[in-house]
PDB file of N, CA and C in Angstrom:
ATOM      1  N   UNK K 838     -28.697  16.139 -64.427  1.00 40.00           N
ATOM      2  CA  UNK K 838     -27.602  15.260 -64.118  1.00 40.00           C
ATOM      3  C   UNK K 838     -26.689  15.923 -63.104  1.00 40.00           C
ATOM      4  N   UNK K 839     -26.227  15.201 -62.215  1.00 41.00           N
ATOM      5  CA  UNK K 839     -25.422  15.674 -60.842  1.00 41.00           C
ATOM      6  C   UNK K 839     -24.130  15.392 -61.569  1.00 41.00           C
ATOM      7  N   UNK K 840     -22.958  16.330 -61.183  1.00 39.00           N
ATOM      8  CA  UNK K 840     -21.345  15.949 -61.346  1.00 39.00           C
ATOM      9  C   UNK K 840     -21.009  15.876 -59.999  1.00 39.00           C
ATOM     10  N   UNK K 841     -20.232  15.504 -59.934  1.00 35.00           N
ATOM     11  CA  UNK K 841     -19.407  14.663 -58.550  1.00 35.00           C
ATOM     12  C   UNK K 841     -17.829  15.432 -58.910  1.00 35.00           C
ATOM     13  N   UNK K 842     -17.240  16.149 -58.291  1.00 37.00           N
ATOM     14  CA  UNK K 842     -15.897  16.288 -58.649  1.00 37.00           C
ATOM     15  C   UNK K 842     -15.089  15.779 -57.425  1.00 37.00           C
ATOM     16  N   UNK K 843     -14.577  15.200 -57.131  1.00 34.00           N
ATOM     17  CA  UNK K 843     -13.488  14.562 -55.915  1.00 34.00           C
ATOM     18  C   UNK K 843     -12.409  15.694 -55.456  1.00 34.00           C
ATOM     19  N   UNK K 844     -12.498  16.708 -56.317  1.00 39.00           N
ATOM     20  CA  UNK K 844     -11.268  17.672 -56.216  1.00 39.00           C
ATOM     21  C   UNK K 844     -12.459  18.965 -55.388  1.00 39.00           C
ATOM     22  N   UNK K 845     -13.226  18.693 -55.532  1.00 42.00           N
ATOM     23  CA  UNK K 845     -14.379  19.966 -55.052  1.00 42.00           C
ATOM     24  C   UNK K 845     -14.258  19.797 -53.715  1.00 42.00           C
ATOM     25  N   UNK K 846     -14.131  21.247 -52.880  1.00 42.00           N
ATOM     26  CA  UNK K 846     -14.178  21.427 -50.926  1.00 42.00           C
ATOM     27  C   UNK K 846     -15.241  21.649 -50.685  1.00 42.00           C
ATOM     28  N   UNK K 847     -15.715  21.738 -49.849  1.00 39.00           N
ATOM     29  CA  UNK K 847     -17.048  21.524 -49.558  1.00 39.00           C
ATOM     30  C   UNK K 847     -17.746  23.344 -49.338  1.00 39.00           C
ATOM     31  N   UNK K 848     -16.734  23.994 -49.178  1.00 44.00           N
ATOM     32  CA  UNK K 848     -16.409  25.580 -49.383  1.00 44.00           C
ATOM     33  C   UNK K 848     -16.737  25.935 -51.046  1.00 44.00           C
ATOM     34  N   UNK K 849     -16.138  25.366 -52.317  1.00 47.00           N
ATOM     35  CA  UNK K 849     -17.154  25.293 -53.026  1.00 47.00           C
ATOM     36  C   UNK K 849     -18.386  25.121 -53.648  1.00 47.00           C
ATOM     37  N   UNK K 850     -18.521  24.108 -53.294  1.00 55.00           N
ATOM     38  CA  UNK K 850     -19.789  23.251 -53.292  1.00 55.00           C
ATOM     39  C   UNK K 850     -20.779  24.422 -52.956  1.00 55.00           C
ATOM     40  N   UNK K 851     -20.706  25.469 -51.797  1.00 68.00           N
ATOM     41  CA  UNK K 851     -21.495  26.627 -51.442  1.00 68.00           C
ATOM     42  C   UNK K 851     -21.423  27.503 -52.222  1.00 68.00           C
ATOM     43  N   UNK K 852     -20.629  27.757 -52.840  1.00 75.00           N
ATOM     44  CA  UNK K 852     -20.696  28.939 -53.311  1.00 75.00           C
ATOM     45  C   UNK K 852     -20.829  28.900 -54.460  1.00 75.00           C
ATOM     46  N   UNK K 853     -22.114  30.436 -54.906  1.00 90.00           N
ATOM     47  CA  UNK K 853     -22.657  30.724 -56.529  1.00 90.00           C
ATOM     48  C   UNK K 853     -22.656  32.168 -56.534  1.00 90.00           C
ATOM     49  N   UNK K 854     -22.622  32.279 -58.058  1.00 93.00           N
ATOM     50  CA  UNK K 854     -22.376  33.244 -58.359  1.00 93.00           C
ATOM     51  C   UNK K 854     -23.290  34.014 -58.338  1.00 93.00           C
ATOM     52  N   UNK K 855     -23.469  35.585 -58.149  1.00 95.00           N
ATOM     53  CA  UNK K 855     -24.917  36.210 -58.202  1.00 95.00           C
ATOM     54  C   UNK K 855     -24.370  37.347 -58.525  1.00 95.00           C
ATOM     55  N   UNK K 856     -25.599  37.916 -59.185  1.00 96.00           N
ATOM     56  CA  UNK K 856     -25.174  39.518 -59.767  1.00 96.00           C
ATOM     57  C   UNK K 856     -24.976  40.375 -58.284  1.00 96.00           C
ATOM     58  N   UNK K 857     -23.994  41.016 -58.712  1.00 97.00           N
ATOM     59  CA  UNK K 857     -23.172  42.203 -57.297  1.00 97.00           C
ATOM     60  C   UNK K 857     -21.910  40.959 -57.431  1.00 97.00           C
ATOM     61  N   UNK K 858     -21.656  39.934 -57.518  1.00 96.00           N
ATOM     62  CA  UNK K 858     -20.258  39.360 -57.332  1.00 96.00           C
ATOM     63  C   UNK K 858     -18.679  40.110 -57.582  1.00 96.00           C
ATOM     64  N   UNK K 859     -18.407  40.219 -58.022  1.00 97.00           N
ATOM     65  CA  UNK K 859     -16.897  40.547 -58.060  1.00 97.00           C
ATOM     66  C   UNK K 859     -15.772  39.265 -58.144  1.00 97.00           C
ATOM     67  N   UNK K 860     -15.596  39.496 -59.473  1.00 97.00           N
ATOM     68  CA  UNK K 860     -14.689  38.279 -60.590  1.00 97.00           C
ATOM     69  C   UNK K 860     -13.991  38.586 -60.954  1.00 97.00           C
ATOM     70  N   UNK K 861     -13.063  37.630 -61.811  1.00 97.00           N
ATOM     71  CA  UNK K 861     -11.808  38.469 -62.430  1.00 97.00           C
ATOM     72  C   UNK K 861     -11.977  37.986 -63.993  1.00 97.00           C
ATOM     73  N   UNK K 862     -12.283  38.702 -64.854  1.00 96.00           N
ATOM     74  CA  UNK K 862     -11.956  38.148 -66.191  1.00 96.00           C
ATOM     75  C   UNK K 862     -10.766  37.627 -66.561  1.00 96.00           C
ATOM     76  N   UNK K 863     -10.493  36.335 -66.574  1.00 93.00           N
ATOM     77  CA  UNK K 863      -9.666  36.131 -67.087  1.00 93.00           C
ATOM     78  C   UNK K 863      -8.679  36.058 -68.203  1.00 93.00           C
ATOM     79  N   UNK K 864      -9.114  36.347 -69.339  1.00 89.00           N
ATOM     80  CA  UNK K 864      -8.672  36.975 -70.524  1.00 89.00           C
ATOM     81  C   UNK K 864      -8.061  38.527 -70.433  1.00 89.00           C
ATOM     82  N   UNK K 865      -8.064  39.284 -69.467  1.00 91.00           N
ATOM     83  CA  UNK K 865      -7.399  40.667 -69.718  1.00 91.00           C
ATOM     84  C   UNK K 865      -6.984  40.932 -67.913  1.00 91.00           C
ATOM     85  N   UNK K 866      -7.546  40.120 -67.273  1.00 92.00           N
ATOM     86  CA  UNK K 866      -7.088  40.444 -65.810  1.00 92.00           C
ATOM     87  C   UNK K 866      -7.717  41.555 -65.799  1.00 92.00           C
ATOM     88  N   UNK K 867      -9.055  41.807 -66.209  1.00 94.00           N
ATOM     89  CA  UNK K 867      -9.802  42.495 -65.173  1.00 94.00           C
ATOM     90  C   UNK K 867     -10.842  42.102 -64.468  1.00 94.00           C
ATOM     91  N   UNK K 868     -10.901  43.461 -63.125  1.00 96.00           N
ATOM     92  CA  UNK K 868     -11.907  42.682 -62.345  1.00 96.00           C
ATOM     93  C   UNK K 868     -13.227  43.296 -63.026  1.00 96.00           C
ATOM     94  N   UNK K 869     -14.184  42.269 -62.387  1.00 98.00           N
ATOM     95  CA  UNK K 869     -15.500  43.204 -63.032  1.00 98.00           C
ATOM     96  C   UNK K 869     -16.564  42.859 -62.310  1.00 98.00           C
ATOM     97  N   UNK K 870     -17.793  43.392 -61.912  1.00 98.00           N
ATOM     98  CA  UNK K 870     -18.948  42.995 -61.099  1.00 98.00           C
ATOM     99  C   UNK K 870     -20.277  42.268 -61.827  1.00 98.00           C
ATOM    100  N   UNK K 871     -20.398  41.573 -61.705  1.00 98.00           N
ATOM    101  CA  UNK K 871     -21.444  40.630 -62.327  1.00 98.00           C
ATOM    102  C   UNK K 871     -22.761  41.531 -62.309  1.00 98.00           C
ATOM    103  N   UNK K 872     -23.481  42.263 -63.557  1.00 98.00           N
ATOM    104  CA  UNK K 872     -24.895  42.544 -63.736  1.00 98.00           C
ATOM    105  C   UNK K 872     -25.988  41.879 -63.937  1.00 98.00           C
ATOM    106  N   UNK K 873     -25.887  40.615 -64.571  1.00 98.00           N
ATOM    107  CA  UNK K 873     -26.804  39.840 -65.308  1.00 98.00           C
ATOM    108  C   UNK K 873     -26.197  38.353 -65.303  1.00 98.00           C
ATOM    109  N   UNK K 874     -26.950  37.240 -64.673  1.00 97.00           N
ATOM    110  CA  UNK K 874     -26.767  35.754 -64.768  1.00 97.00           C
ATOM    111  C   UNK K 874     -27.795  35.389 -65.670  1.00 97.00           C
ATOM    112  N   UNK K 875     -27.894  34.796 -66.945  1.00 96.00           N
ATOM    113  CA  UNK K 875     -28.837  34.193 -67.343  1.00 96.00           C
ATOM    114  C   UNK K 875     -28.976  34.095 -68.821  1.00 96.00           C
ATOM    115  N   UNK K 876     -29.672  33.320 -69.508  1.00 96.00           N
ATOM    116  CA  UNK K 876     -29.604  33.222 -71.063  1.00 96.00           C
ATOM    117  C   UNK K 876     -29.869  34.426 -71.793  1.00 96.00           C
ATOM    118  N   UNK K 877     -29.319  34.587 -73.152  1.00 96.00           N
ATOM    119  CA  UNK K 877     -29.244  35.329 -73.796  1.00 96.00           C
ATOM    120  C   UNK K 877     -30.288  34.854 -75.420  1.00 96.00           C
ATOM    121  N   UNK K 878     -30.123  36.138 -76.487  1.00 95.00           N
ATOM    122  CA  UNK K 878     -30.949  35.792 -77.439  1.00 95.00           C
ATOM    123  C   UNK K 878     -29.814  35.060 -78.733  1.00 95.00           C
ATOM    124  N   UNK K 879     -28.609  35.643 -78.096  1.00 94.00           N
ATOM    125  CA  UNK K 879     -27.779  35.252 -79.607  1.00 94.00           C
ATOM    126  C   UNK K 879     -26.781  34.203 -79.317  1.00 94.00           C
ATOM    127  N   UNK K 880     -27.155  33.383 -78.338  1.00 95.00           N
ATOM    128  CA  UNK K 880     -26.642  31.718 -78.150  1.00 95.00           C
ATOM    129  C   UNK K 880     -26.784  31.265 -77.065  1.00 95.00           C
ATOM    130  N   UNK K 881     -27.399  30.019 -76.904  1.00 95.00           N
ATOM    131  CA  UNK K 881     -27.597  29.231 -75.633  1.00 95.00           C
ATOM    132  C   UNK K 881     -26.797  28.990 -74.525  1.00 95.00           C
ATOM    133  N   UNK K 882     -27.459  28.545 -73.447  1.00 95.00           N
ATOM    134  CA  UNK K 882     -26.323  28.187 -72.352  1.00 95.00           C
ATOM    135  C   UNK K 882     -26.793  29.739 -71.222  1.00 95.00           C
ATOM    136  N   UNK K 883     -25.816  29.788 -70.705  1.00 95.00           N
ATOM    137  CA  UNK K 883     -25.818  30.583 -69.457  1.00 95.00           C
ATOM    138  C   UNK K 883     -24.478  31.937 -69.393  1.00 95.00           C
ATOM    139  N   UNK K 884     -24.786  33.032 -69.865  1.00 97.00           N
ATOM    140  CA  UNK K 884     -23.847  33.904 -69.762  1.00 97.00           C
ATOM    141  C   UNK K 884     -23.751  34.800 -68.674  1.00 97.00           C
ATOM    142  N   UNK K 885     -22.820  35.699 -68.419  1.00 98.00           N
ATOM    143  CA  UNK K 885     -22.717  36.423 -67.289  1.00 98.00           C
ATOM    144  C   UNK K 885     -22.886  38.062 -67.929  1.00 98.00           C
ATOM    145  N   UNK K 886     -23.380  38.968 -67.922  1.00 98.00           N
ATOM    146  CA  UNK K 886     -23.398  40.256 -68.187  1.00 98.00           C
ATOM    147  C   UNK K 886     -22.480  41.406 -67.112  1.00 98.00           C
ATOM    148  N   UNK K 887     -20.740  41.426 -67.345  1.00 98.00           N
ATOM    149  CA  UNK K 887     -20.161  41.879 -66.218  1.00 98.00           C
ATOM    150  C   UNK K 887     -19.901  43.443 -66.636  1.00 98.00           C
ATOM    151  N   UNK K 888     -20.059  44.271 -66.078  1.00 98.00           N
ATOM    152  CA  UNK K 888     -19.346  45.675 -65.652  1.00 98.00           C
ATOM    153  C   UNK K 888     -18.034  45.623 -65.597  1.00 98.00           C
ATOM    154  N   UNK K 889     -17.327  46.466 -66.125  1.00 98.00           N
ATOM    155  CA  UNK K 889     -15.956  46.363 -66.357  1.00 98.00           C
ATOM    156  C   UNK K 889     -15.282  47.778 -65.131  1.00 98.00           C
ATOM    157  N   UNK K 890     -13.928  47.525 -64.741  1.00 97.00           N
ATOM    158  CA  UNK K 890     -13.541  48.971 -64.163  1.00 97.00           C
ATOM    159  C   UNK K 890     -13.090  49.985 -64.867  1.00 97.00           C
ATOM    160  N   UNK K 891     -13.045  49.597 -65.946  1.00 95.00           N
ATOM    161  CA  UNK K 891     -12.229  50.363 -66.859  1.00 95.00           C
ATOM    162  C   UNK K 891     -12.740  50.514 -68.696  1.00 95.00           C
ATOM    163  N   UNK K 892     -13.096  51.348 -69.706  1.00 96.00           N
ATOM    164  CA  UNK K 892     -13.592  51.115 -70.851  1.00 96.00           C
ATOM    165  C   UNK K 892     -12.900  50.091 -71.311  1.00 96.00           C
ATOM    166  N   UNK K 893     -13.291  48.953 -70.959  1.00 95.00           N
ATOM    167  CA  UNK K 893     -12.478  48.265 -72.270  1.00 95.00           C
ATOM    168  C   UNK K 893     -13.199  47.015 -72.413  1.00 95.00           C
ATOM    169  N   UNK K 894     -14.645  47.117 -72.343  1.00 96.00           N
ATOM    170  CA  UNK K 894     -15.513  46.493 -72.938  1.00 96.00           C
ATOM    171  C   UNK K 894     -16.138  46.882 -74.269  1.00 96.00           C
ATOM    172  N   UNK K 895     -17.052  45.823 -74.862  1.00 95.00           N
ATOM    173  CA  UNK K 895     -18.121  46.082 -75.775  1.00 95.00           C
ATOM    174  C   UNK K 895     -19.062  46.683 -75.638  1.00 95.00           C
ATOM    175  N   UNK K 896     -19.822  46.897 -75.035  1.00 97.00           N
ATOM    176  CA  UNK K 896     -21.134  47.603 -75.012  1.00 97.00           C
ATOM    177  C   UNK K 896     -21.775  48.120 -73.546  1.00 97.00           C
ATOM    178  N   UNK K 897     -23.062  48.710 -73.150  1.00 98.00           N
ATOM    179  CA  UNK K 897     -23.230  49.213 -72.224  1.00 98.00           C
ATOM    180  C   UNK K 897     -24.544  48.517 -71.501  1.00 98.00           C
ATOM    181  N   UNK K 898     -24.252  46.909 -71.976  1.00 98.00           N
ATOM    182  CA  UNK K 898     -25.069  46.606 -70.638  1.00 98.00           C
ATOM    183  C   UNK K 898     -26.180  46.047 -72.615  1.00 98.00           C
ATOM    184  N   UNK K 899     -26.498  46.104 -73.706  1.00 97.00           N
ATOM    185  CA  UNK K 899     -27.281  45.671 -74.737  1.00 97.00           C
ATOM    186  C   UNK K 899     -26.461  45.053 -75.543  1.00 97.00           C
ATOM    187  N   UNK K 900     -27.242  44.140 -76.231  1.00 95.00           N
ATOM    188  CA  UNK K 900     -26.754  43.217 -77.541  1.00 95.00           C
ATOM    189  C   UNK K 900     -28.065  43.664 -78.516  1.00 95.00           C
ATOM    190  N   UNK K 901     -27.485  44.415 -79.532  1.00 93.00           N
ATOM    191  CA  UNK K 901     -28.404  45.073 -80.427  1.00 93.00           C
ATOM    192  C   UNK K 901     -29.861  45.608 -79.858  1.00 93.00           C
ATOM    193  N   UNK K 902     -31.061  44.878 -80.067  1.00 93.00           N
ATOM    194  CA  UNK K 902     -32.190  45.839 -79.101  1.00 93.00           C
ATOM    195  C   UNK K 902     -32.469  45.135 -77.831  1.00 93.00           C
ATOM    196  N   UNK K 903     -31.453  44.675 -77.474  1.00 97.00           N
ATOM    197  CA  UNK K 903     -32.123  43.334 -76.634  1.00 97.00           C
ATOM    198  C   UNK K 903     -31.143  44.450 -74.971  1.00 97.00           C
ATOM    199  N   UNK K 904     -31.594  44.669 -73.845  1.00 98.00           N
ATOM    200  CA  UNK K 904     -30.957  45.357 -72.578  1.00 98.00           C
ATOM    201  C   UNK K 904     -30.701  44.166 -71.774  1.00 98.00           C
ATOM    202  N   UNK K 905     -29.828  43.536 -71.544  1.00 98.00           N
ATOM    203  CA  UNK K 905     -29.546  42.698 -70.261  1.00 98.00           C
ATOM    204  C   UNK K 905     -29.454  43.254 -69.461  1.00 98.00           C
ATOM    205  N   UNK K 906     -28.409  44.291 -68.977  1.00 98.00           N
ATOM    206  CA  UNK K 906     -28.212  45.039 -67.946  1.00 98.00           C
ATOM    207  C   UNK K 906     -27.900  46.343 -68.397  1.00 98.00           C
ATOM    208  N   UNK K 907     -27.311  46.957 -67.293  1.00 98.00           N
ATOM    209  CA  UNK K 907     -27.015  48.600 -67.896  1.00 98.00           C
ATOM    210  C   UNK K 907     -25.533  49.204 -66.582  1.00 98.00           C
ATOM    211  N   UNK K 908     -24.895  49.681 -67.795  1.00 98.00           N
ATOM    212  CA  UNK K 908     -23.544  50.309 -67.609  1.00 98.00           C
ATOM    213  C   UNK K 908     -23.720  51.142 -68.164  1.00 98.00           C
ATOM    214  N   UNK K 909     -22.259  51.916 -67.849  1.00 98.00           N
ATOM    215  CA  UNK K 909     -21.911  53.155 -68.997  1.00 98.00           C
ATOM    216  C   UNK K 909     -21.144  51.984 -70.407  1.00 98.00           C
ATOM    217  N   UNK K 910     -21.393  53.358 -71.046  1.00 98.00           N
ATOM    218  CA  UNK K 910     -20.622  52.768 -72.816  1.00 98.00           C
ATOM    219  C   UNK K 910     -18.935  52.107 -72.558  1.00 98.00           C
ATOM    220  N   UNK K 911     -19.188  51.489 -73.314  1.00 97.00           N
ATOM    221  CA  UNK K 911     -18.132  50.157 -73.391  1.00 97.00           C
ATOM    222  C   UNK K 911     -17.695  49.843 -71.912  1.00 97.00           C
ATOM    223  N   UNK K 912     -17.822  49.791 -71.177  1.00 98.00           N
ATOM    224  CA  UNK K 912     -17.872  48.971 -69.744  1.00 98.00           C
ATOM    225  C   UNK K 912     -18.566  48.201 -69.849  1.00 98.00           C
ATOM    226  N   UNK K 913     -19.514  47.176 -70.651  1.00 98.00           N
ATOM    227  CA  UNK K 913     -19.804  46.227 -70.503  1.00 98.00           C
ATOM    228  C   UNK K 913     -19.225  45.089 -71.276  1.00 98.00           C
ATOM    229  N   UNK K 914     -19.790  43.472 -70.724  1.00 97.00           N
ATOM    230  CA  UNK K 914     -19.489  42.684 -71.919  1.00 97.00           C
ATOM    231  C   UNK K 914     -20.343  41.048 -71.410  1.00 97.00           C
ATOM    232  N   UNK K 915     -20.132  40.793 -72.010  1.00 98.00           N
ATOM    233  CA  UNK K 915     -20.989  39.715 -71.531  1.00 98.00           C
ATOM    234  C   UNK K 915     -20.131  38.205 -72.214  1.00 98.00           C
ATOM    235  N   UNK K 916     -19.988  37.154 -71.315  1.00 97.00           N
ATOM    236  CA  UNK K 916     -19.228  36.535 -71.537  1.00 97.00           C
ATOM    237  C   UNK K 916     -19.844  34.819 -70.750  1.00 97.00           C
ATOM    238  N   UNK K 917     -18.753  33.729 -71.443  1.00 97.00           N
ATOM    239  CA  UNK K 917     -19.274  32.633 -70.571  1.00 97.00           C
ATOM    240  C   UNK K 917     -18.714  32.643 -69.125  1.00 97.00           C
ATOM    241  N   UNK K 918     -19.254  31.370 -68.595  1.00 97.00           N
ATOM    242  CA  UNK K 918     -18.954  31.456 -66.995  1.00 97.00           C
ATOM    243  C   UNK K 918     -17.236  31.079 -66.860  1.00 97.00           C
ATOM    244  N   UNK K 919     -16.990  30.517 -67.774  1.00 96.00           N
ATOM    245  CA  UNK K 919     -15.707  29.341 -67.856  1.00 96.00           C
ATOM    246  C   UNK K 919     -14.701  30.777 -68.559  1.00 96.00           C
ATOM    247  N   UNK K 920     -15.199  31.994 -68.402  1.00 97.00           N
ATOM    248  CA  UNK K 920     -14.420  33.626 -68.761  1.00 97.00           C
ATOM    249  C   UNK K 920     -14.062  33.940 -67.539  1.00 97.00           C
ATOM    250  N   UNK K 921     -14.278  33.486 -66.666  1.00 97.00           N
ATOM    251  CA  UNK K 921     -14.330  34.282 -65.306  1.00 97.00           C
ATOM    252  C   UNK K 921     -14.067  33.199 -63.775  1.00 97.00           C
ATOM    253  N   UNK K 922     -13.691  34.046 -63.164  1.00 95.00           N
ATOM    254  CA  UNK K 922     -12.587  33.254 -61.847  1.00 95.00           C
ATOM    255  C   UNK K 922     -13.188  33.846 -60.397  1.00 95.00           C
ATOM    256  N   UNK K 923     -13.766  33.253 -59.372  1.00 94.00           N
ATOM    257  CA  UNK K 923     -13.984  34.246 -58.061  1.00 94.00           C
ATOM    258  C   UNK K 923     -13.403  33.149 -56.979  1.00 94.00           C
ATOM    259  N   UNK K 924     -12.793  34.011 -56.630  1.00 91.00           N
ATOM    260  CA  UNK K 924     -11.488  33.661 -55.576  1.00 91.00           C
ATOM    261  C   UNK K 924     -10.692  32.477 -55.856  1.00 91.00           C
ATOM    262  N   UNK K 925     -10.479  32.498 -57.282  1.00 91.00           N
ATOM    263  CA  UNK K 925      -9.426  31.638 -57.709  1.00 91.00           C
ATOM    264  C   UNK K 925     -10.378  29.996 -58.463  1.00 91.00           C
ATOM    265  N   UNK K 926     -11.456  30.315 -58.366  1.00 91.00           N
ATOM    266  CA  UNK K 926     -12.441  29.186 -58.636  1.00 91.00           C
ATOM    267  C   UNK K 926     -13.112  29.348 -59.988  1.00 91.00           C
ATOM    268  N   UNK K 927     -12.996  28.528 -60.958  1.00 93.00           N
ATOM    269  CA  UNK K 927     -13.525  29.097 -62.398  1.00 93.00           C
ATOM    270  C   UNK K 927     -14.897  29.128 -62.565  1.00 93.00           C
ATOM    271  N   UNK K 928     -15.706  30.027 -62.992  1.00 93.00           N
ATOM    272  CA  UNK K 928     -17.303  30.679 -62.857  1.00 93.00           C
ATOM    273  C   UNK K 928     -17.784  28.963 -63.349  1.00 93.00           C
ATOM    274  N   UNK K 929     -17.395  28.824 -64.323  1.00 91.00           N
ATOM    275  CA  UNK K 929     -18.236  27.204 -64.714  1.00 91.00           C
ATOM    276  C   UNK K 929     -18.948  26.695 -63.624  1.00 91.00           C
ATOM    277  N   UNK K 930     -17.938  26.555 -62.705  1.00 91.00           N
ATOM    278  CA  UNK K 930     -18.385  25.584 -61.102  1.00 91.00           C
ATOM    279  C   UNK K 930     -19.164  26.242 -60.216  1.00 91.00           C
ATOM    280  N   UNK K 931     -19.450  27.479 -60.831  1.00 91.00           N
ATOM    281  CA  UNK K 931     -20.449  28.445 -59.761  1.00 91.00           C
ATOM    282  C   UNK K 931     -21.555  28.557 -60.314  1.00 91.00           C
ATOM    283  N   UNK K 932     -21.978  28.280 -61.099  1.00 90.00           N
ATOM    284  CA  UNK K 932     -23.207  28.413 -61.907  1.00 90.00           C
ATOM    285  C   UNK K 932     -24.598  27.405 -62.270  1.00 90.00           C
ATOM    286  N   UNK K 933     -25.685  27.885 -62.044  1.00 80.00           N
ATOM    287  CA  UNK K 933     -26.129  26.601 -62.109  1.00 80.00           C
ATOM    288  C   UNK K 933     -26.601  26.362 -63.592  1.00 80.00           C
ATOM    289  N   UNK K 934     -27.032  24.959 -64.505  1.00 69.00           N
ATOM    290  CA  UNK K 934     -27.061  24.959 -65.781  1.00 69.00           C
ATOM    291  C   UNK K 934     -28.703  25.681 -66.024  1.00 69.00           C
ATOM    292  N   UNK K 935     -28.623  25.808 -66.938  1.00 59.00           N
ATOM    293  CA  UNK K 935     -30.565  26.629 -67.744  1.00 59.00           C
ATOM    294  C   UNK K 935     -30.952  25.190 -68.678  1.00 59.00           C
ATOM    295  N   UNK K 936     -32.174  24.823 -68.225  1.00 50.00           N
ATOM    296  CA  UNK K 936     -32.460  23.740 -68.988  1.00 50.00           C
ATOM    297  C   UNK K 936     -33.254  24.692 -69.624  1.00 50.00           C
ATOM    298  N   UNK K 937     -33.460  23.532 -71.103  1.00 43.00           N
ATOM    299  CA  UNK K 937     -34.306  24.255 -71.934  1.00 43.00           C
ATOM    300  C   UNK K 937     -33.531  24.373 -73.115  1.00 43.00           C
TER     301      UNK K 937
END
């Protein structure tokens, strides 16, 4: 299914998110670099696996035995798209959906 937003520039419309990005979490105002776009084992949908600048994540890149990506310890975290902002634009609108 296509969304139509009337409020969307056509400068959005281009732009997606890809691992190497650089976002801002919005919940703590940090920035962080995107490792991992893509589904996970412990809930559906489409998460982002970001690198943090600073320890003040959960984990290092794993969710129990499962490796999405890889950081150092607690610099990672992994979060939804609608967590995160790039250049003022909320990740939701940058992402494309995972059928299935």
């Amino acid at each position: 299914m296509r969304r139509s937003w009337s409020s969307t520039s056509t400068t959005e419309r281009n732009v997606k998110l890809h691992e190497g990005s650089q976002v801002l979490l919005s919940s703590s105002s940090e920035m962080a670099i995107i490792r991992y776009i893509g589904p996970t084992d412990f809930a559906p949908g489409v998460w982002l696996g970001l690198e943090l600048r600073s320890p003040k994540g959960k984990n290092d890149g794993s969710v129990g035995e499962k490796r999405y990506f890889t950081c150092k310890p607690n610099y990672g975290v992994l979060v939804r798209p609608s967590r995160v902002t790039y250049r003022g634009i909320n990740g939701t609108t940058l992402v494309d959906d995972i059928e299935g």
